Coordinates of C-alpha atoms in Angstrom, one line a residue:
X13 CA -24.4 16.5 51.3
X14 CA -24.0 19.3 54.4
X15 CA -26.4 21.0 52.0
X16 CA -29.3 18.4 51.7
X17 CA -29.0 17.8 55.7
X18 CA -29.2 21.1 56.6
X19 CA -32.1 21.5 54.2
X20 CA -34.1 18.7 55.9
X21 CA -33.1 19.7 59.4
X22 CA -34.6 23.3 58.4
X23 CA -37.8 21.9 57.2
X24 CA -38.6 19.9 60.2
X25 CA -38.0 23.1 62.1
X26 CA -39.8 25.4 60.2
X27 CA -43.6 23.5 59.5
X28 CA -45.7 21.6 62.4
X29 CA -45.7 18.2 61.0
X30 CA -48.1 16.5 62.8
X31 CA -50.8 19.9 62.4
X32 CA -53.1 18.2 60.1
X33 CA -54.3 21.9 58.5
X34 CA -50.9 23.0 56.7
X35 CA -50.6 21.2 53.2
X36 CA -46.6 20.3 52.5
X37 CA -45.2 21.0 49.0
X38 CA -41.7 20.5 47.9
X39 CA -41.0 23.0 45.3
X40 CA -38.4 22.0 42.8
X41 CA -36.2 25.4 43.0
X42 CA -35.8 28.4 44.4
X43 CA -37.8 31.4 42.8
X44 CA -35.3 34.4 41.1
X45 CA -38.5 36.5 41.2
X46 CA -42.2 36.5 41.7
X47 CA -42.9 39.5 39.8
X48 CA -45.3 38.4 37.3
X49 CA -44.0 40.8 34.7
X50 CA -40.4 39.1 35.3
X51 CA -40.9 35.3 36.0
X52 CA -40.6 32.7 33.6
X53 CA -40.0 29.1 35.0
X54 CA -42.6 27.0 35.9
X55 CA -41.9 26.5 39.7
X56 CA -42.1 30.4 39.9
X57 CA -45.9 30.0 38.0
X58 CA -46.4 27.9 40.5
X59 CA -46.0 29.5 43.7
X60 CA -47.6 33.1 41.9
X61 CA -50.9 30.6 41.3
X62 CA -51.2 31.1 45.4
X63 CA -50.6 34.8 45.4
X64 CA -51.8 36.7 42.3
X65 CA -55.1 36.4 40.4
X66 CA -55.9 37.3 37.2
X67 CA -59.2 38.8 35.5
X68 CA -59.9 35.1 35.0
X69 CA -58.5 31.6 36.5
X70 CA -58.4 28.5 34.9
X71 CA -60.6 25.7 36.1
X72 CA -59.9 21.8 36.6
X73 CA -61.2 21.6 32.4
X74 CA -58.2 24.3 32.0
X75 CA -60.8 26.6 30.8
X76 CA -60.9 29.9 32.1
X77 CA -63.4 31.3 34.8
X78 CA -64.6 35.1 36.2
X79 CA -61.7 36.0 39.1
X80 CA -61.2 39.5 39.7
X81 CA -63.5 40.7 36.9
X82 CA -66.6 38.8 37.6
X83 CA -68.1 39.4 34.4
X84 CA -67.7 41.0 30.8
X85 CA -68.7 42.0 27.5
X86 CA -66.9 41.7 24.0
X87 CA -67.5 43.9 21.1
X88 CA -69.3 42.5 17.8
X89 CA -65.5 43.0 15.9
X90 CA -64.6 40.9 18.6
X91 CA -61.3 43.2 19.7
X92 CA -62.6 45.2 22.3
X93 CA -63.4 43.3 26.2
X94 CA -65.1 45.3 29.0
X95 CA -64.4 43.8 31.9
X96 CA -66.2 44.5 35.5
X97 CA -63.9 44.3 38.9
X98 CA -65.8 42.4 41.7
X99 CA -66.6 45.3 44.1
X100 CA -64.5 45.5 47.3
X101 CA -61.5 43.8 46.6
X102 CA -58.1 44.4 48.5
X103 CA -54.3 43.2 48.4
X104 CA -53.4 41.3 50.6
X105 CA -51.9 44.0 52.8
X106 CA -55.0 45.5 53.1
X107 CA -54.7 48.2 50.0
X108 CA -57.8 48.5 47.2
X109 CA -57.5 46.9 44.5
X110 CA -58.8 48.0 41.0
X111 CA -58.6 48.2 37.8
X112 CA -56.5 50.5 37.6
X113 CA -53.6 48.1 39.4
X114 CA -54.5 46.1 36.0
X115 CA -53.7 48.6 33.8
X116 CA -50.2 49.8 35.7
X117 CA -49.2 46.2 35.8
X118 CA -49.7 45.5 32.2
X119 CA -48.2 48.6 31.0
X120 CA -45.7 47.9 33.3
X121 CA -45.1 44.6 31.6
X122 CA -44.7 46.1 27.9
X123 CA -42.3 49.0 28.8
X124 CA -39.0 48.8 27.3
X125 CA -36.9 49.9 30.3
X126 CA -38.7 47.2 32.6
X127 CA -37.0 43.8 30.2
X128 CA -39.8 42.1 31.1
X129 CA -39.3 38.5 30.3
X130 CA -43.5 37.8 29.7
X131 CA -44.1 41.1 27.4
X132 CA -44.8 39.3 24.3
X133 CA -48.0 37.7 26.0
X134 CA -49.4 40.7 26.0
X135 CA -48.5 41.5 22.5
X136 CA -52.8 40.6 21.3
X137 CA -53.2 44.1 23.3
X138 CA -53.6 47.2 20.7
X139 CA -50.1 48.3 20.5
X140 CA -48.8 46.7 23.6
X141 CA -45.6 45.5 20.8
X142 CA -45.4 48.7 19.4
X143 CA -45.0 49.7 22.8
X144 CA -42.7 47.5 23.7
X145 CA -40.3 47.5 20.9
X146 CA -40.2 51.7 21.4
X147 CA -42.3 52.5 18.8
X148 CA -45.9 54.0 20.8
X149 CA -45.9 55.0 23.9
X150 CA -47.6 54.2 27.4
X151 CA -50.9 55.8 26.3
X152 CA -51.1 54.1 22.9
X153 CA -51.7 50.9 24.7
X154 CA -55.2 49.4 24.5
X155 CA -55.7 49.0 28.3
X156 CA -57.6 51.8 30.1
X157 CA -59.6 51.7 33.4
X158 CA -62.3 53.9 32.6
X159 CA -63.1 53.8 36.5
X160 CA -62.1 52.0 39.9
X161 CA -64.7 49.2 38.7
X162 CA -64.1 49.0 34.8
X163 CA -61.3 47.8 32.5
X164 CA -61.3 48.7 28.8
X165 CA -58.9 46.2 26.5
X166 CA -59.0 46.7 23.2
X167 CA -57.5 43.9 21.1
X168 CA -55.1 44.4 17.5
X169 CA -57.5 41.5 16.0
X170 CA -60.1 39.0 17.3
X171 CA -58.1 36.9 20.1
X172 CA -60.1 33.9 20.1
X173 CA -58.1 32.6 23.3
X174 CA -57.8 36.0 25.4
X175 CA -59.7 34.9 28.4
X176 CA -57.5 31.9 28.9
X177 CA -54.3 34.4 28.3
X178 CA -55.8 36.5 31.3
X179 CA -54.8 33.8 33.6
X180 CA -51.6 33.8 32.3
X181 CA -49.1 35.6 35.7
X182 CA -48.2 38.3 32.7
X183 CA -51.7 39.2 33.1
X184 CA -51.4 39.6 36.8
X185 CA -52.2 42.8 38.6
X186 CA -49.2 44.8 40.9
X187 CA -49.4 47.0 43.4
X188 CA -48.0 49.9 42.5
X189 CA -47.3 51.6 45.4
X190 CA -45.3 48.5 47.1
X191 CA -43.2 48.2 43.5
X192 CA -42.1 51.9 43.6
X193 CA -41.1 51.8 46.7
X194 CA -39.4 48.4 47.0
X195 CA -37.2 47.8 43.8
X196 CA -36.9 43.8 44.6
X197 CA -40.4 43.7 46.4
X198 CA -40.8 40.5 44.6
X199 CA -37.9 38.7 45.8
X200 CA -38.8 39.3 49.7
X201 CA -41.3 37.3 51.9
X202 CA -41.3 41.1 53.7
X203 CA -42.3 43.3 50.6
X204 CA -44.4 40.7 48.3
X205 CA -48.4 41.6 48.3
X206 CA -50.7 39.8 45.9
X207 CA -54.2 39.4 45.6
X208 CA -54.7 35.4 45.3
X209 CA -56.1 32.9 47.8
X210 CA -52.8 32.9 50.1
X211 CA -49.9 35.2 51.6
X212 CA -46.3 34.6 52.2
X213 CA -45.6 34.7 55.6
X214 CA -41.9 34.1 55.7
X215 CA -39.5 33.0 52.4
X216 CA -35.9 31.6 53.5
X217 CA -34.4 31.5 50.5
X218 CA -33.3 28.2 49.2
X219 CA -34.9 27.1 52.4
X220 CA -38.6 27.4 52.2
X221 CA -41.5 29.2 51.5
X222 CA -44.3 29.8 54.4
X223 CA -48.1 30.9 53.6
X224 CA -51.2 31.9 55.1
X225 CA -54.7 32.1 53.9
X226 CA -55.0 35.9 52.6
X227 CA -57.9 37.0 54.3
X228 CA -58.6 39.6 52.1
X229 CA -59.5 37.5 48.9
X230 CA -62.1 38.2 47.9
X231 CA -62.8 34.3 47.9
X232 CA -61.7 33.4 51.1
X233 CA -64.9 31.4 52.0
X234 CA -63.6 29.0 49.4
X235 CA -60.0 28.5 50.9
X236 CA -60.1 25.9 53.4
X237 CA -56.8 25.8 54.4
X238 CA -55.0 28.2 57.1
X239 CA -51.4 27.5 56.5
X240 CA -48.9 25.7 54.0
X241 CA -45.7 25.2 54.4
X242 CA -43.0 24.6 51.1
X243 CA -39.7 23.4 51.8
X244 CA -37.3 23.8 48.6
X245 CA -34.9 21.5 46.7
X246 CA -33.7 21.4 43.0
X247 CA -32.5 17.6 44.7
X248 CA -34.9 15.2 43.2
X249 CA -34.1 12.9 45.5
X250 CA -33.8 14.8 48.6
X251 CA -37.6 16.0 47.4
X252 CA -38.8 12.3 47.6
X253 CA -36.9 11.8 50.9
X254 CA -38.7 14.5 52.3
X255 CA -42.4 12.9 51.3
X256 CA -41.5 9.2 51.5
X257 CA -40.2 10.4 55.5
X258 CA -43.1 12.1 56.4
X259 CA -41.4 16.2 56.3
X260 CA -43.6 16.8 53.2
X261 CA -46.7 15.7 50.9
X262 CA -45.9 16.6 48.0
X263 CA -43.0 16.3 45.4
X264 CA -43.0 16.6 41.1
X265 CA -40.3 15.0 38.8
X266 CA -38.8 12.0 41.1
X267 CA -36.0 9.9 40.5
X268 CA -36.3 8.1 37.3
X269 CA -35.2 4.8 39.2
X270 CA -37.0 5.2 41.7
X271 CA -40.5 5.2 39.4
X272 CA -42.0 2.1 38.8
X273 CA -41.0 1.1 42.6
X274 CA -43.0 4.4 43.2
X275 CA -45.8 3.2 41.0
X276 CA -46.6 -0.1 42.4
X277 CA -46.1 1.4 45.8
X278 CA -49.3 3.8 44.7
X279 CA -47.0 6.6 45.7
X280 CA -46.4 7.9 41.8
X281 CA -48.8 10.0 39.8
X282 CA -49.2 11.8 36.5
X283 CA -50.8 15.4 35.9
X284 CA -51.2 17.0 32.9
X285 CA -48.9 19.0 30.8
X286 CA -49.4 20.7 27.7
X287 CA -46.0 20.5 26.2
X288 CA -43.3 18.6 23.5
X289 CA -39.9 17.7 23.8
X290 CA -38.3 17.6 21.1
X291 CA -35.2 18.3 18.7
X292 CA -34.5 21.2 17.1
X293 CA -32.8 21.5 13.8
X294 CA -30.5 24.2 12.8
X295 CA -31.7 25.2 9.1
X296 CA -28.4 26.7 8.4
X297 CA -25.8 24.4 9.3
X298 CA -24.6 21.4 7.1
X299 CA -26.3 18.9 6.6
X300 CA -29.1 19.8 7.8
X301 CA -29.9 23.0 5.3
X302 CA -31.4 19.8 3.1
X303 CA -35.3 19.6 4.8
X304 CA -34.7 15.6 3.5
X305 CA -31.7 15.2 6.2
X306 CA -33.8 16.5 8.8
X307 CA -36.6 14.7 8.1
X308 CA -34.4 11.5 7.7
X309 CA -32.7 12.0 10.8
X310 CA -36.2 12.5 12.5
X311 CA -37.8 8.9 10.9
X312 CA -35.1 6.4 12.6
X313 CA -36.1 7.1 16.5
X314 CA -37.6 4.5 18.2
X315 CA -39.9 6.9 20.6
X316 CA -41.3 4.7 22.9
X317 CA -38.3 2.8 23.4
X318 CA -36.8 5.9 24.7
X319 CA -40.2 6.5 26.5
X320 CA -39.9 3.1 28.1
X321 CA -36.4 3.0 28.7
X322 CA -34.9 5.9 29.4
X323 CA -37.4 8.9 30.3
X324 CA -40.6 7.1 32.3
X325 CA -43.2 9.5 33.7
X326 CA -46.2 8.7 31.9
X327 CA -44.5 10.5 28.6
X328 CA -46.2 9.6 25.4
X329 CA -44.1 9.4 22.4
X330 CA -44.5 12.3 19.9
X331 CA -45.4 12.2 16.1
X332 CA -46.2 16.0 15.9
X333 CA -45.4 19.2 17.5
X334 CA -48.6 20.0 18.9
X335 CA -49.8 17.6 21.8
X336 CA -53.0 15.8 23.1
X337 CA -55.1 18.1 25.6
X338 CA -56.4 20.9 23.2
X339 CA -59.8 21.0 21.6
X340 CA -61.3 22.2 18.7
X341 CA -64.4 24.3 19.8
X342 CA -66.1 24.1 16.1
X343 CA -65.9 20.0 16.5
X344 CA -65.6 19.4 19.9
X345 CA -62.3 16.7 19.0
X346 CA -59.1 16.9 20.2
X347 CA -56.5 18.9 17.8
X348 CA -53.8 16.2 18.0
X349 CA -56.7 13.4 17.1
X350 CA -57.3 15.5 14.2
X351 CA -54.1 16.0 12.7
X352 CA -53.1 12.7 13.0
X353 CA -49.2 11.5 13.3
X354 CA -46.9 13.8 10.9
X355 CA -44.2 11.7 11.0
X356 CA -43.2 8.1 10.9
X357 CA -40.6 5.8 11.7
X358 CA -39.1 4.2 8.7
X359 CA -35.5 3.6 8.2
X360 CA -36.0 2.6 4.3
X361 CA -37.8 5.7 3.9
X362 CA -34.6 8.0 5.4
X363 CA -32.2 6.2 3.5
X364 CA -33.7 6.8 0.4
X365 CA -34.3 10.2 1.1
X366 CA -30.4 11.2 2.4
X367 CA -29.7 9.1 -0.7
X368 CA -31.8 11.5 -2.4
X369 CA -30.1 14.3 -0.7
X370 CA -26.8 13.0 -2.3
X371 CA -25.3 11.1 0.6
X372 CA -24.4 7.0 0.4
X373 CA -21.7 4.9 1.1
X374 CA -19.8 7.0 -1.3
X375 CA -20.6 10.4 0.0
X376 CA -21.1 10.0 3.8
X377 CA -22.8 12.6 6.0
X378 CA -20.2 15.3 7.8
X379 CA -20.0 14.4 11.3
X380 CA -23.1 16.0 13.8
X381 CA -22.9 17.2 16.9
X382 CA -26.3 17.0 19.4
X383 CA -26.2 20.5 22.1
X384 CA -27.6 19.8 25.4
X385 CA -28.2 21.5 28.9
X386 CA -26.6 19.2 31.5
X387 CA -28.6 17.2 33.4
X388 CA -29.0 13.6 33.2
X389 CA -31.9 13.0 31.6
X390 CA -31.3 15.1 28.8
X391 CA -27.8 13.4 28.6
X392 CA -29.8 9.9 28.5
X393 CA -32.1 10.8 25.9
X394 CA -29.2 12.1 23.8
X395 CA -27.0 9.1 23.9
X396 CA -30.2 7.3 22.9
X397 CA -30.5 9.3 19.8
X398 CA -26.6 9.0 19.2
X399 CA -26.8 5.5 19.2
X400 CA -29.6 5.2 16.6
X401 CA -28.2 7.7 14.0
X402 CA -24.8 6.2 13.9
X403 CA -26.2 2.8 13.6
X404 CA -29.0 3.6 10.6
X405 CA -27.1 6.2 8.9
X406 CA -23.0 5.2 9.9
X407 CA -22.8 8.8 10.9
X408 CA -20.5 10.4 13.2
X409 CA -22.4 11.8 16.7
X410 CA -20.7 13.8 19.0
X411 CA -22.7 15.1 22.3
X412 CA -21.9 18.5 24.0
X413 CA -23.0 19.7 27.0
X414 CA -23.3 23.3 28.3
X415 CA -24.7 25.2 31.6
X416 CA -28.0 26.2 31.0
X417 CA -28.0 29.7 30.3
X418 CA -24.7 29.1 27.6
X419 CA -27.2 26.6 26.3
X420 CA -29.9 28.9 25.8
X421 CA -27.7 31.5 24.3
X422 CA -26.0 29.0 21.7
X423 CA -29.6 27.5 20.5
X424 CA -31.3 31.2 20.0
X425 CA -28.2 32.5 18.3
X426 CA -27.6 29.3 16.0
X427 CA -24.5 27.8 17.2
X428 CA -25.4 24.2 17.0
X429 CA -26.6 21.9 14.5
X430 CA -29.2 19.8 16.3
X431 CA -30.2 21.0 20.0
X432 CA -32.6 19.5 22.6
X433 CA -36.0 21.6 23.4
X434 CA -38.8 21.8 24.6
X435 CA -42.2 23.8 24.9
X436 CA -44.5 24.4 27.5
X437 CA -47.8 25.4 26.8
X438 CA -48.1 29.2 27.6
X439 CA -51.9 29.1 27.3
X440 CA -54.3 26.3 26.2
X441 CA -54.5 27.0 22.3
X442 CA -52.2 25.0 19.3
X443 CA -51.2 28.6 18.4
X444 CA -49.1 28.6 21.0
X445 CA -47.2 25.7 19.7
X446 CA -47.3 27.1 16.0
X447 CA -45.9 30.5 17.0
X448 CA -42.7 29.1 17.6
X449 CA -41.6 28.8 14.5
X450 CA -43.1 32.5 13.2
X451 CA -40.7 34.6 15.1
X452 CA -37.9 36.5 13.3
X453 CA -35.5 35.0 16.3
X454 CA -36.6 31.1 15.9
X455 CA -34.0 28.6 17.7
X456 CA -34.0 26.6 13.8
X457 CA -33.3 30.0 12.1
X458 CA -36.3 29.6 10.0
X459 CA -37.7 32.0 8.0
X460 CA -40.7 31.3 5.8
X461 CA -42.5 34.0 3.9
X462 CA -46.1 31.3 3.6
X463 CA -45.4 29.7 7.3
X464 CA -46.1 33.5 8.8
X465 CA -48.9 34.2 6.5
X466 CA -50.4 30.9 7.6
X467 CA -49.7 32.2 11.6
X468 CA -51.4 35.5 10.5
X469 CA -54.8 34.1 9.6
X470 CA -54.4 31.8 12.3
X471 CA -54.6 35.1 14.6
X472 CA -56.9 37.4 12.7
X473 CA -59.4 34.5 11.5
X474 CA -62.4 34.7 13.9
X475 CA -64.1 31.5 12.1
X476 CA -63.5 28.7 13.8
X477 CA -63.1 26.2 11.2
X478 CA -61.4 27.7 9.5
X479 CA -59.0 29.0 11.9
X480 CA -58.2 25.2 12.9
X481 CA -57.5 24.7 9.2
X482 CA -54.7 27.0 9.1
X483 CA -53.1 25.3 12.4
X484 CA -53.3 22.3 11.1
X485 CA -52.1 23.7 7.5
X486 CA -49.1 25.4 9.7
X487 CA -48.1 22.4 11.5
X488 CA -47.9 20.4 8.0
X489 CA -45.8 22.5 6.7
X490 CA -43.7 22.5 10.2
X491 CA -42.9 18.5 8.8
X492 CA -43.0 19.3 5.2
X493 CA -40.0 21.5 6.2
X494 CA -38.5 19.0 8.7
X495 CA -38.1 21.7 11.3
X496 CA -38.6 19.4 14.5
X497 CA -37.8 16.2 15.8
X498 CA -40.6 15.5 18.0
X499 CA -39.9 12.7 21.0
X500 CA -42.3 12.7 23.7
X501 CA -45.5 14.7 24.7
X502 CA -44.5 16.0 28.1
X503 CA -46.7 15.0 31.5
X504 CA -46.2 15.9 35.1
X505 CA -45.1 12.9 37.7
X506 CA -45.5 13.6 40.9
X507 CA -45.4 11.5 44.3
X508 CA -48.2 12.2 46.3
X509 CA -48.7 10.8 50.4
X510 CA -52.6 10.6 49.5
X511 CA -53.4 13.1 52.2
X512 CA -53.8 16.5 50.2
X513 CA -57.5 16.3 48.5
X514 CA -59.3 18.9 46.3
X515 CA -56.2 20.4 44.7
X516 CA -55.8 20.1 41.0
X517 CA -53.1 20.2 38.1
X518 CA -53.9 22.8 35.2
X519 CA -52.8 22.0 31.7
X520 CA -50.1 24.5 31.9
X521 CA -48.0 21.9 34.6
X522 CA -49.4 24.4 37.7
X523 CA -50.4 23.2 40.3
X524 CA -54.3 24.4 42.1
X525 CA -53.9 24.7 46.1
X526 CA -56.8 27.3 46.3
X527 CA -59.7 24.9 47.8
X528 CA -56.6 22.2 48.8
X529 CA -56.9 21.0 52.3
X530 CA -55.0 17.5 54.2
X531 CA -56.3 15.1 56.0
X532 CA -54.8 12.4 58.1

């Protein structure tokens, strides 16, 4: 409690209030890093959208747009990109920027001794994994800036969704001078220098975080506003406190009980998010080694109950992995629409197939345990699921909690048997979603000779069509295997005061202050 207070007494001391110029957003938690090589939550993505800038930024249609390369060209082969700089552009302590702070920062990104969390977004570059993984070096890497003006990326295959990657914060240029010289110059209001639309002025850590217009962007005519001012709480509801008495603007994720008051109070709105949350089954623990006990368990849950009841928000209930939001450029239709539900609720259907998979009143299921990171929600939504399995199937449900890092550790290395996940859209393309289940480290510990031959063509196929084919193909075979448990399609609530206009959500959950401004 001495906490929160001190928290809200800081904020009222720290921002003018009543200056109708400096836009008020509560950020959710405090950033580790702002390194764009090193940062991987979303709050962190959020605050880097005000300070870096990639080759290209993603528009309100989440499609991607010329930023600091204000124009290209790409090879007939489609794996080589030229990409012009704008001419005259600076950091926002005044350095010159180029293309060469493109290349160091991506390099950067893919060397072995930097454990960069974001290297394997950069894997579509020409031996950027190799790289990586210590087998090519710094040079083999296909990223060159041919001059201060020109950047050279030549691709391992056609990357069909490249541009939007590029506005991805691993793409993000870094000033190489201020990171050798200032180990943790990302975790410093004092040391971090960017080239997006603002600057920090002052960061108090798990406190706030101050900006200022950067004037040397080389948009700055488009940034109307001269100051904002973020305090920070993981608290939801010392976030809402802070809008609903006048400290802040601004606030994502509030109170679950506090919603549909929120709502009819016109105070509660939903921005996109292209993600899935979902269960995850373990493909080598009992029972669920048998594809028709996974995809039993997955056919009794009553989605929109636990949409309705339980999780609010907007959430659509999920029956696929990929979600709404994505189109396919050959057809102009939206991927989910296309692919339809791949799974249904029907509780005749699972019993017949776990009787199928040998287990009945005679031979009843081994008891299952559901893994969790604490928080409430995900403690709600597993109770929910508890509740149903034991009641269509009579089978034992345990829940167990862990701290999330433990969490994270015990789902990637397979100690669990059914584990709560989720995915957030790294980029706006379905074979973002697909890729999950490709990788030799998968949290189901699934390993599938025709599902990666299936993600292959998916990323060397330049044919549109057909490319989409092999998604959808992929994702069929993600159900045919009963890998997921897919619950709701993920959105972003937020409680908004009305007075911030011109800002805008992008489909990866980020918010867009660049042309913000408030009024009163």
């Amino acid at each position: 409690m001495a906490s929160t207070l001190l928290l809200v007494a800081g904020c009222g001391q720290q921002q003018s209030s009543k200056d109708s110029k400096v836009i008020r957003y509560v950020l959710e938690q405090e950033p580790s890093t702002l390194d764009p090589a090193k940062s991987q939550t979303l709050p962190e993505s959020t605050v880097q959208l005000q300070l870096f800038e990639g080759l290209t930024r993603l528009d309100e249609q989440g499609e991607p747009q010329p930023a600091a390369a204000m124009s290209w060209e790409l090879s007939p082969d489609g794996t080589v990109y030229t990409f012009h700089m704008r001419p005259h552009m600076k950091w926002s302590n005044g350095d010159v920027l180029t293309a060469q702070d493109f290349e160091y920062a991506w390099k950067r990104a893919l060397d072995p001794n930097e454990d960069a969390g974001t290297s394997y977004m950069l894997y579509p570059i020409k031996n950027g994994e190799a790289y990586n993984s210590g087998e090519a070096k710094a040079d083999d890497v296909g990223v060159k800036a041919v001059d201060d003006s020109t950047l050279v990326v030549t691709l391992e295959q056609p990357t069909p969704y490249f541009l939007k990657l590029l506005a991805f914060h691993a793409f993000y240029p870094v000033n190489e001078q201020v990171a050798k010289t200032h180990q943790y110059w990302a975790s410093k209001g004092e040391t971090i220098v960017g080239n997006g639309p603002y600057k920090v002025t002052e960061w108090r850590h798990n406190g706030y975080i101050n900006f200022a217009k950067n004037e040397n962007y080389w948009d700055a005519n488009s940034v109307v506003t001269d100051v904002m001012n973020w305090p920070i709480s993981e608290s939801q509801s010392t976030r809402l406190t802070l809008v609903e008495g006048g400290e802040a603007d601004m606030m994502v994720e509030p109170p679950v009980p506090d919603q549909h008051r929120l709502e009819k109070e016109g105070l509660l709105q939903i921005g996109p998010m292209l993600g899935t949350y979902y269960y995850v089954f373990n493909v080598t623990a009992e029972p669920f080694t048998d594809a028709r006990v996974r995809k039993a368990f997955a056919m009794v849950i009553d989605r929109k109950a636990i949409v309705d009841n339980v999780v609010h928000g907007g959430k659509i209930p999920a029956f696929a992995f990929v979600p709404p939001g994505m189109l396919n450029p050959a057809t102009g239709k939206d991927f989910r629409a296309e692919g339809g539900p791949l799974v249904t609720e029907n509780l005749e259907a699972a019993k017949a197939l776990l009787k199928e998979a040998g287990y009945d009143e005679h031979h009843p299921l081994p008891q299952v345990s559901i893994l969790y990171n604490t928080n409430e929600m995900h403690k709600a939504i597993a109770e929910a699921v508890q509740a149903t399995w034991a009641k269509a199937f009579g089978v034992n449900v345990s829940l167990q909690n862990q701290e999330s890092k433990v969490f994270l550790a015990s789902r990637e290395e397979g100690r669990y048997q059914v584990a709560r996940a989720s995915w957030i859209a790294d980029f706006g393309d379905p074979q973002n979603f697909l890729e999950v289940f490709s990788a030799s480290d998968n949290d189901a510990q699934f390993h599938n000779d025709a599902y990666n031959d299936l993600i292959n063509k998916v990323r060397s196929t330049q044919d549109g069509s057909l490319r989409n084919q092999y998604m959808h193909d992929a994702e069929q075979m993600m159900f045919d295997e009963g890998l997921v448990m897919p619950i709701y399609y993920t959105t972003q609530p937020y409680v908004s005061n009305g007075k911030i206009k011109d800002f805008y959500w992008t489909a990866l959950g980020l918010i867009d202050f660049k042309k913000a401004y408030r009024v009163e």
